[in-house]
Coordinates of C-alpha atoms and ligand atoms in Angstrom, one line a residue:
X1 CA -37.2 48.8 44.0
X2 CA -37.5 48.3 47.6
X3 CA -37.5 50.0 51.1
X4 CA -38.1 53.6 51.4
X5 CA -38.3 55.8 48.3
X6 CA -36.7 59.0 49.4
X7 CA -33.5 58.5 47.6
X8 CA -34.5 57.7 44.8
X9 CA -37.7 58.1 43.3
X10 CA -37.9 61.6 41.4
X11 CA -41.5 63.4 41.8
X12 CA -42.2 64.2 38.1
X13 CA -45.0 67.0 37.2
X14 CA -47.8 64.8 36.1
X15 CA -51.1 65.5 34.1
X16 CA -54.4 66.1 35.7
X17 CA -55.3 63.2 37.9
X18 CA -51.8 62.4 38.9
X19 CA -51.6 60.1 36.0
X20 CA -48.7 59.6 33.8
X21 CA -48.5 59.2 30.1
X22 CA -47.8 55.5 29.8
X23 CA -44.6 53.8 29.9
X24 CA -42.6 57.3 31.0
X25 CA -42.9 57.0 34.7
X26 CA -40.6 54.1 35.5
X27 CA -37.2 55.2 33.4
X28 CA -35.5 57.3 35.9
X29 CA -35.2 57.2 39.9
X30 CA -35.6 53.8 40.9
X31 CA -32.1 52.8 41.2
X32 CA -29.8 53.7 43.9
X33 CA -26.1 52.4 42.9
X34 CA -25.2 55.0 46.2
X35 CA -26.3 52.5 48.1
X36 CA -23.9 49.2 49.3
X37 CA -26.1 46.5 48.8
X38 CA -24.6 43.4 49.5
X39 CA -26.7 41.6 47.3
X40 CA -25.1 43.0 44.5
X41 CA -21.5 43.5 46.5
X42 CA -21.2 40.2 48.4
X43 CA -21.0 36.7 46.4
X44 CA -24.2 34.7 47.4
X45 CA -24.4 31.2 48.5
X46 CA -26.3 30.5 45.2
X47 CA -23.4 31.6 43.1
X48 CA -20.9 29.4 45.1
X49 CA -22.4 26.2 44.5
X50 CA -23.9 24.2 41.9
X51 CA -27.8 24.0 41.2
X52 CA -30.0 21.3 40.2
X53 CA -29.5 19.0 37.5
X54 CA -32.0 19.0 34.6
X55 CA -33.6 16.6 35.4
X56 CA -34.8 17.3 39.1
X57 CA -38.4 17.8 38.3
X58 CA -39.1 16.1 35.0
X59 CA -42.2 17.7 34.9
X60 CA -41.8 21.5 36.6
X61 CA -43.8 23.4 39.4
X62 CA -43.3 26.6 40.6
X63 CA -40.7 27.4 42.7
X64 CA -42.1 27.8 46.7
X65 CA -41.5 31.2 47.0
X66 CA -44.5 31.5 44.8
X67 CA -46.5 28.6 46.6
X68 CA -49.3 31.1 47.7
X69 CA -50.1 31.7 44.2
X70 CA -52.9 29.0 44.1
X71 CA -56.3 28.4 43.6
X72 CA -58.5 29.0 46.7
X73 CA -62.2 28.4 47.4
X74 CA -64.8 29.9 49.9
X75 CA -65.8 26.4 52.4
X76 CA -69.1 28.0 53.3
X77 CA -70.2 28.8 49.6
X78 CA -71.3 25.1 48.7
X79 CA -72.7 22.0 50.8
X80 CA -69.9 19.5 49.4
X81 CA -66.5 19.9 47.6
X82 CA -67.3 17.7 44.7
X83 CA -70.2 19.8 43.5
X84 CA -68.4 22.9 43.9
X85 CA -65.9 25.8 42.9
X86 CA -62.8 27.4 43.5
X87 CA -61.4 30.7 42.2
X88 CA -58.3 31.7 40.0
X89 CA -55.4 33.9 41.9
X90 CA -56.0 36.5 39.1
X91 CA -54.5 39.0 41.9
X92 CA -51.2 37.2 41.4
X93 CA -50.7 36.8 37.8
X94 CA -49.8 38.8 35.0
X95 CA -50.6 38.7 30.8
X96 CA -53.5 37.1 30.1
X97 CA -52.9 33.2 29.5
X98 CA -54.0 31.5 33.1
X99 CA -51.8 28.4 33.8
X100 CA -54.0 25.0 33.9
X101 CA -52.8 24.5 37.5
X102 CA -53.8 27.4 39.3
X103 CA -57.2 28.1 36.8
X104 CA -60.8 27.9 38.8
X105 CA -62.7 24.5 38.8
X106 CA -66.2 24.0 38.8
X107 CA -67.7 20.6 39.4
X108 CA -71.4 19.5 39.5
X109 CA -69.7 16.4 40.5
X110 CA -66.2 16.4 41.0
X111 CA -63.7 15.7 37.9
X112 CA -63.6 12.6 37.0
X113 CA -60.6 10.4 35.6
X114 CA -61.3 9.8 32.1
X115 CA -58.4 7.3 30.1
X116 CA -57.8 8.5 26.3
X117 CA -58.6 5.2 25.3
X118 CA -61.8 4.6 27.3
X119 CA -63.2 7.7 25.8
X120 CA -66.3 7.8 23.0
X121 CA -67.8 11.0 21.6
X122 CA -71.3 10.2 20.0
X123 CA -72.8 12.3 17.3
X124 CA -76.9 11.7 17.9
X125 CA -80.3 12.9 17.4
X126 CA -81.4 14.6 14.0
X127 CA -78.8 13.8 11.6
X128 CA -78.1 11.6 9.0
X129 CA -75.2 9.4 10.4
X130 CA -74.7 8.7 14.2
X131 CA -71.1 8.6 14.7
X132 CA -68.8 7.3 17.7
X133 CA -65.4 9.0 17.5
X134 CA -62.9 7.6 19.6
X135 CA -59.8 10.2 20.9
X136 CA -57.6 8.7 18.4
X137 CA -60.6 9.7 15.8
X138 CA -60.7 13.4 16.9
X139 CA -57.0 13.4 16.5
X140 CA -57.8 13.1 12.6
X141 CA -59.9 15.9 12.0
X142 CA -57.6 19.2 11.3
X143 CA -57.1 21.5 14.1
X144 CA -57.6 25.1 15.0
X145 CA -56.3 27.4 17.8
X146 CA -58.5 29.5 19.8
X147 CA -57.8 31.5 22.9
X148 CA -60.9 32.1 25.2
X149 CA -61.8 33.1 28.4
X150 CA -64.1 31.2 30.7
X151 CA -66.5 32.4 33.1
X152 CA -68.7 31.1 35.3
X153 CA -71.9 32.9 35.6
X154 CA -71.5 32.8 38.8
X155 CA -68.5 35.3 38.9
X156 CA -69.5 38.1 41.4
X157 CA -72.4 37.0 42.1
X158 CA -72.2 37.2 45.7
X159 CA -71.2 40.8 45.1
X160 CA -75.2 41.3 44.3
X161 CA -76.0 42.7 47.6
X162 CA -72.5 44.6 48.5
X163 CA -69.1 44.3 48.7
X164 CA -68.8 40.9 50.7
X165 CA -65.3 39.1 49.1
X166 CA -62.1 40.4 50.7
X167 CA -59.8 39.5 47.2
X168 CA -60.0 39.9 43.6
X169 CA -59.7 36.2 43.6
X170 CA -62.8 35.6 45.4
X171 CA -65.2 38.3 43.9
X172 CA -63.8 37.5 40.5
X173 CA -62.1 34.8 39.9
X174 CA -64.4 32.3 38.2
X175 CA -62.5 32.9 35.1
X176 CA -59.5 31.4 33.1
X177 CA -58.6 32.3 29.9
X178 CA -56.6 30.0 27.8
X179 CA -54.8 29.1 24.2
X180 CA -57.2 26.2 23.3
X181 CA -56.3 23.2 20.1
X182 CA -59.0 21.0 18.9
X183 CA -61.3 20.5 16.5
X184 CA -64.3 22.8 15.4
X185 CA -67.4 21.3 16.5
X186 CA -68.5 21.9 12.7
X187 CA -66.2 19.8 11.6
X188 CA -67.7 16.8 13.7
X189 CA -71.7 17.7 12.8
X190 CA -71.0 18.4 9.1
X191 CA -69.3 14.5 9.3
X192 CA -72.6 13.3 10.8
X193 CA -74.4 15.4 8.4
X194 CA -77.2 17.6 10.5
X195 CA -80.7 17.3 9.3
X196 CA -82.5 20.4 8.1
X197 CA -84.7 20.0 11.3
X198 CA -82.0 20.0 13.6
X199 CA -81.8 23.3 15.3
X200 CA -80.1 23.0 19.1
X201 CA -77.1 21.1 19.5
X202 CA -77.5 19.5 23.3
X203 CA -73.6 18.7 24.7
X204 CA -73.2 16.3 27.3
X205 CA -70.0 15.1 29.7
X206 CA -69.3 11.5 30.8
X207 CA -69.5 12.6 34.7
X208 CA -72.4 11.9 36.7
X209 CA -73.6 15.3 36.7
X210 CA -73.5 15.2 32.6
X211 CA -73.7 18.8 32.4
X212 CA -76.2 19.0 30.0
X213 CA -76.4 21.7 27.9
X214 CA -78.0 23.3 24.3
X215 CA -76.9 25.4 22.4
X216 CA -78.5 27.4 18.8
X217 CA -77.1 25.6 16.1
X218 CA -75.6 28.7 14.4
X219 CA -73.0 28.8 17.8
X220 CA -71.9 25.3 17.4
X221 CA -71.5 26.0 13.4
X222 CA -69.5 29.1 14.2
X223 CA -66.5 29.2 16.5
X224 CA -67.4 26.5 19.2
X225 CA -64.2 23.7 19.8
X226 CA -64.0 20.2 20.6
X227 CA -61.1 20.8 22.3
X228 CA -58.0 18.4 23.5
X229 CA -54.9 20.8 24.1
X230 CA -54.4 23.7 26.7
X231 CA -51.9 26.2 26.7
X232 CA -49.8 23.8 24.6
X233 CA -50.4 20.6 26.8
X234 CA -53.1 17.7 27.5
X235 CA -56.2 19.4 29.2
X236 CA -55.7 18.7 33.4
X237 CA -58.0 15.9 34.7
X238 CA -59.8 18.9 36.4
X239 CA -60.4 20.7 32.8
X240 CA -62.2 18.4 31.5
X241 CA -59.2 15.6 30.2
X242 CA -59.1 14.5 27.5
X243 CA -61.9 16.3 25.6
X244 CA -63.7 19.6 26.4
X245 CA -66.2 21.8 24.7
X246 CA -64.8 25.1 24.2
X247 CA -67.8 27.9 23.6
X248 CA -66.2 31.2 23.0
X249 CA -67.9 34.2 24.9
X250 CA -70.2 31.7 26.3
X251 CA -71.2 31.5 30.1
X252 CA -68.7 28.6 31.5
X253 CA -71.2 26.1 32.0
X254 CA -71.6 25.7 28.5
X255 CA -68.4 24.2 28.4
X256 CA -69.1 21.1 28.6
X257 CA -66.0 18.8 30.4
X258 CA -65.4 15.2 29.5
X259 CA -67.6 15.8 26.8
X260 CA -69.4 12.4 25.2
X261 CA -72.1 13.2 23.7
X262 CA -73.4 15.4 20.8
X263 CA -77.2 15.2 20.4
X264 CA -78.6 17.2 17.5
X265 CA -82.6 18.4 18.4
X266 CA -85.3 20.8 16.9
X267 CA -85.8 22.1 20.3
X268 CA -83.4 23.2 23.4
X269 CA -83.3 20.1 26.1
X270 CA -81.5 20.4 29.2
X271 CA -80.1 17.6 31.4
X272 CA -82.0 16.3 34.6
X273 CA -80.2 18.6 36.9
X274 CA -79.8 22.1 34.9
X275 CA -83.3 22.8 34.0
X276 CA -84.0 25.8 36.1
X277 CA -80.4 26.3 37.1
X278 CA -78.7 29.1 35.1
X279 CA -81.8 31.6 34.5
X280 CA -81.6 35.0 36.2
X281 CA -84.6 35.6 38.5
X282 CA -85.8 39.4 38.0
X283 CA -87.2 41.7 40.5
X284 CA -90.9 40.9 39.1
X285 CA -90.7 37.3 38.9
X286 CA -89.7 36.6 35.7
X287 CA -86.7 34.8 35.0
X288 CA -84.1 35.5 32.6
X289 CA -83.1 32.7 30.5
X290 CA -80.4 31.3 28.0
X291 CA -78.4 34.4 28.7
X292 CA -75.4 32.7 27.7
X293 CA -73.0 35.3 26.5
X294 CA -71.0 36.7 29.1
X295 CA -71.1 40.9 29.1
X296 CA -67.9 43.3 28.7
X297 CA -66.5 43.3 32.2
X298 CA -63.4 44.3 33.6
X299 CA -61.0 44.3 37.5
X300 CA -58.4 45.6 38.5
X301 CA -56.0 42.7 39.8
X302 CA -53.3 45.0 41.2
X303 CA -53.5 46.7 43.2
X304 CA -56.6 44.7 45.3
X305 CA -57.2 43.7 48.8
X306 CA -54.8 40.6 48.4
X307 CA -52.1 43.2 46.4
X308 CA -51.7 45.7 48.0
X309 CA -49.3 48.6 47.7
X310 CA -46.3 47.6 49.8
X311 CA -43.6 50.4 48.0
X312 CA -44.9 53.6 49.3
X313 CA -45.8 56.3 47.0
X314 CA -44.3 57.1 43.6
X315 CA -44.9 55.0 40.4
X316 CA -46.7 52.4 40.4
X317 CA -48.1 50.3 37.8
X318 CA -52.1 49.6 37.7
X319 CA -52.8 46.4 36.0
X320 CA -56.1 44.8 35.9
X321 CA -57.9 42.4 33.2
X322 CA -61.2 43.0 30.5
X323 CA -63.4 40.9 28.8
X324 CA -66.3 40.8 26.7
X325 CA -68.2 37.6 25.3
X326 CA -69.6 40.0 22.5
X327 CA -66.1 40.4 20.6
X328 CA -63.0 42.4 21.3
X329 CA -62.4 44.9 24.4
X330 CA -62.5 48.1 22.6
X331 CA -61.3 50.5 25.7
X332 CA -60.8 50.1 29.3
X333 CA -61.0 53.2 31.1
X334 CA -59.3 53.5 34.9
X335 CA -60.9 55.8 37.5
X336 CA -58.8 56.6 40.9
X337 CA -61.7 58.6 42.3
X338 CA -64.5 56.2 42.0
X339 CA -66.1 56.8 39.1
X340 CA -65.7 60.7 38.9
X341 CA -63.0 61.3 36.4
X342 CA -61.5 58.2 34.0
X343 CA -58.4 57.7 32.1
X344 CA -57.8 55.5 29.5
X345 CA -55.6 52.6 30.2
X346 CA -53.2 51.0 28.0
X347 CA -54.4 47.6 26.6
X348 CA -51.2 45.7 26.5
X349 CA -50.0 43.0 24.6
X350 CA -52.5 41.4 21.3
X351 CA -56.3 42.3 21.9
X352 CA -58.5 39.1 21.1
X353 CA -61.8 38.5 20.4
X354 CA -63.7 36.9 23.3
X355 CA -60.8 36.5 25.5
X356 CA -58.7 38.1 28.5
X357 CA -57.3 41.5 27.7
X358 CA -54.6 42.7 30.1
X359 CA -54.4 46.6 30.5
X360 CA -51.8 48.7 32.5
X361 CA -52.0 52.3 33.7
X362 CA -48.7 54.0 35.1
X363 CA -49.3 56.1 37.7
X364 CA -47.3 58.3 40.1
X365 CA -48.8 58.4 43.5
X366 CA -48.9 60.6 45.8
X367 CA -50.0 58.4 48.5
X368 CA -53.6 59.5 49.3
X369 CA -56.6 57.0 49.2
X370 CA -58.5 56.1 45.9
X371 CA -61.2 54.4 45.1
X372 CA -59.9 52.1 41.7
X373 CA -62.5 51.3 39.2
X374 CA -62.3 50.0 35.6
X375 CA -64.5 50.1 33.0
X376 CA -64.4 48.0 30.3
X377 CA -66.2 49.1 26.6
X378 CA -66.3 46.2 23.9
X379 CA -66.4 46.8 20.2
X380 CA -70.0 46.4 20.3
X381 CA -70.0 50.1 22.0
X382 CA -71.3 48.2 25.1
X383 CA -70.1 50.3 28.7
X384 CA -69.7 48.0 32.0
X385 CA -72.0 49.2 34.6
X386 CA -72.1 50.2 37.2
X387 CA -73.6 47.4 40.0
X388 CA -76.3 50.0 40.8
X389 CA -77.0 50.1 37.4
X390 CA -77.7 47.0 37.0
X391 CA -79.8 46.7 40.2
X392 CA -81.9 48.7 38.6
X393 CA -82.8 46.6 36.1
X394 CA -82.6 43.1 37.1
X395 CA -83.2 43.3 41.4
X396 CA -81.3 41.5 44.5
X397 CA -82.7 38.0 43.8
X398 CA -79.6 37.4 41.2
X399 CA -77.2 34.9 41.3
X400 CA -75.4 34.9 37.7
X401 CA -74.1 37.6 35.6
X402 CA -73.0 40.4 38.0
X403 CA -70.4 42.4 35.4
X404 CA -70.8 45.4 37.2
X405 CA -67.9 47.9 38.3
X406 CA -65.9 47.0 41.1
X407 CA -64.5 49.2 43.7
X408 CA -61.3 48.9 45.3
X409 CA -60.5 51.3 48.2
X410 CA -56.9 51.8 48.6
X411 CA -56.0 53.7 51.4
X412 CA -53.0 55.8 52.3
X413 CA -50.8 52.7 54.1
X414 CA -51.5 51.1 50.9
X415 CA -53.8 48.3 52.4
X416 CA -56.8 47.8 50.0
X417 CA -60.2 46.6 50.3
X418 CA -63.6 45.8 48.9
X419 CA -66.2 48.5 48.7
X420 CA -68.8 49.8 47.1
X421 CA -69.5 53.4 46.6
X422 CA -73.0 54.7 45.9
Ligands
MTE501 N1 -69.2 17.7 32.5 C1 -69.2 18.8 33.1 N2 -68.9 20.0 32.5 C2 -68.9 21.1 33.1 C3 -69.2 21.2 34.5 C4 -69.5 20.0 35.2 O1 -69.7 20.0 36.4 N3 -69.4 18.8 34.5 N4 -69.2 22.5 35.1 C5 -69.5 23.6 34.2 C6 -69.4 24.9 34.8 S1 -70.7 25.5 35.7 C7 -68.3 25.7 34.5 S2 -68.2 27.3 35.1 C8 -67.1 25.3 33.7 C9 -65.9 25.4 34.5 O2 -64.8 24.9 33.8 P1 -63.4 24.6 34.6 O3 -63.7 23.6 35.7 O4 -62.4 24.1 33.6 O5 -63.0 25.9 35.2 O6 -67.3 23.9 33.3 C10 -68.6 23.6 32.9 N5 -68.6 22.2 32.4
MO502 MO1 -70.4 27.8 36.1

């Protein structure tokens, strides 16, 4: 599916919109055996010769032609790289499981390098016995599975004022989403026994930031993982190796790298550096505190200012990603006219609770601009909003928790870019 489309692709009556029922679109038209194409007439150097042996790259990365598919950051965001972030290429990938290599980092202090057997977990405060667990330790408890997303607060939030971030990548790509293996934090605190006082759970990790955060006991009782594995491997150095604290549907600064310390309190403490951090300032004043679960939100990935539509008109498939730290992504609705008229999209794949859900619409296009939004709605019933909307409520002075709609302008050439619509 390449060059022009005039000998091939077949215009097809569509409904309303221009919008295909899903999955028809991309059955007929696309090939052109009329044409002599080398590629498939001529043998190839690569079929002539032998390739590498197995064991060239013991341990695999991806081939260079997909080299550009890597995690960027912004230099001017943050005063130093240690105490700073970077974004996932979520423009560039596809499903919903983010590789370790290319997902976002954020580090109050840069990631440290943290041996298994130099790491300690302590179980402290209000409860009966304080326990040191050792990674071997950990190892002993019985395991779970959890895929989750993680996302910084942070994500969008220099979207507040307008459309500023050339990229899907840069205005939303604080966020990975992976398959998780650890042991539930309940698991740990029940061993230590938690006193009937005990009420916060405070996490700490062993970098010189710490990270310290607290959480409601009921969250660290219910689905919160000391975790060790990552989409089937050792969490990277960067993640948090060799334990992190994964806190489903949880802002990502809850979850607590190189985690070492569990202390159990009557009352929510906060490490020296996080205290007023992490609150959402409102228009009047006030702030907004321990607004920890991260809102249904959705983007389209492609097509987006750094994907844009190189094959002309004719199908083409809208893919994007939604979220919701409340539960499960319920809908995802696409609209090609910013935010006029919406079609549902299809949510591909397994739909899981409090993690990435990939959803595809199939669309035959003529070729004239759009203006792409998504919309996510989460079983709760909860709608994404618009960014207006939630100006409305909560001001300009905001960092953290921006969910609102995006807007991607794509124009007739099939260049995209960031805007914002009133
Ligand atoms: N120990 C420690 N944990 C930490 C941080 C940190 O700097 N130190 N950053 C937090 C923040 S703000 C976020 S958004 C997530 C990011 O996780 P990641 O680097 O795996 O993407 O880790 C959280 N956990
Ligand atoms: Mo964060």
């Amino acid at each position: 599916m390449s060059g022009t489309d005039e000998t091939g692709t077949s215009r097809r009556a569509f409904l309303g919109a221009g919008l295909a029922a899903g999955g028809a679109v991309a059955t007929t038209g696309l090939a052109r055996a009329q044409d002599a194409d080398p590629l498939i007439t001529e043998v190839q150097d690569w079929a002539s010769a032998f390739g590498d042996p197995v064991d060239a790259t013991p341990y695999g990365m991806p081939i260079h032609y997909e080299s550009h598919v890597v995690r960027r950051n912004v230099e001017w965001l943050t005063e130093s790289p240690v105490s700073s972030i970077n974004f996932t290429p979520i423009h560039a990938l596809e499903g919903t499981i983010t590789p370790q290599g290319c997902a976002f980092e954020r580090h109050h202090s840069g990631a440290i390098e943290l041996a298994k057997q130099d790491y300690r977990l302590m179980i402290s405060g209000l409860v009966e016995r304080p326990l040191v667990f050792t990674y071997e330790d950990l190892t002993r408890f019985p395991r779970t599975i959890t895929t989750a997303f993680c996302e910084c607060a942070a994500n969008g939030g220099m979207e507040w004022g307008g459309a500023q971030l050339e990229g899907c990548q840069f205005t939303q790509g604080m966020i990975h989403n992976m398959e998780y293996t650890g042991v539930p934090l309940r698991l740990l605190l029940e061993e230590a026994g938690v006193k009937p006082e005990g009420k916060w759970v405070y996490a700490e990790g062993a970098d010189a930031s710490s990270n310290g955060r607290s959480m409601p006991l009921e969250k660290a009782m219910d689905d919160v993982l000391v975790a060790f594995f990552a989409n089937g491997e050792a969490l990277r150095k960067e993640h948090g190796y060799p334990v992190r604290l994964v806190v489903p549907g949880f802002e990502g600064n809850m979850w607590v790298k190189w985690l070492r310390r569990i202390g159990v309190y009557d009352r929510a403490v906060e490490s020296r550096e996080e205290t007023s951090k992490y609150t959402d300032l409102m228009p009047d004043g006030r702030a907004r505190k321990w607004t920890w679960v991260m809102d249904a939100k959705s983007v389209i990935t492609s097509p987006s200012p750094q994907a844009p539509i190189r094959h002309g008109k004719g199908p083409l498939v809208i893919t994007g990603l939604a979220w919701s730290g409340h539960g499960k992504v319920a809908r995802v609705d696409v609209s090609l006219d910013g935010g006029v008229n919406w079609v549902e999209a299809r949510l591909t794949g397994d739909v899981k609770s409090k993690a990435l859900t990939r959803f595809h619409l199939d669309l035959d296009w003529d070729g004239s601009e759009m203006f792409l939004q998504s919309r996510a709605v989460d079983e709760t019933g909860y709608v994404q909003p618009t960014k207006n909307q939630l100006r409305e409520i909560r001001g300009l002075n905001n960092v953290y928790h921006n969910n609102g709609i995006q807007t991607w302008w794509v124009r007739a050439d099939g260049e995209v870019e960031n805007v914002e619509i009133a």
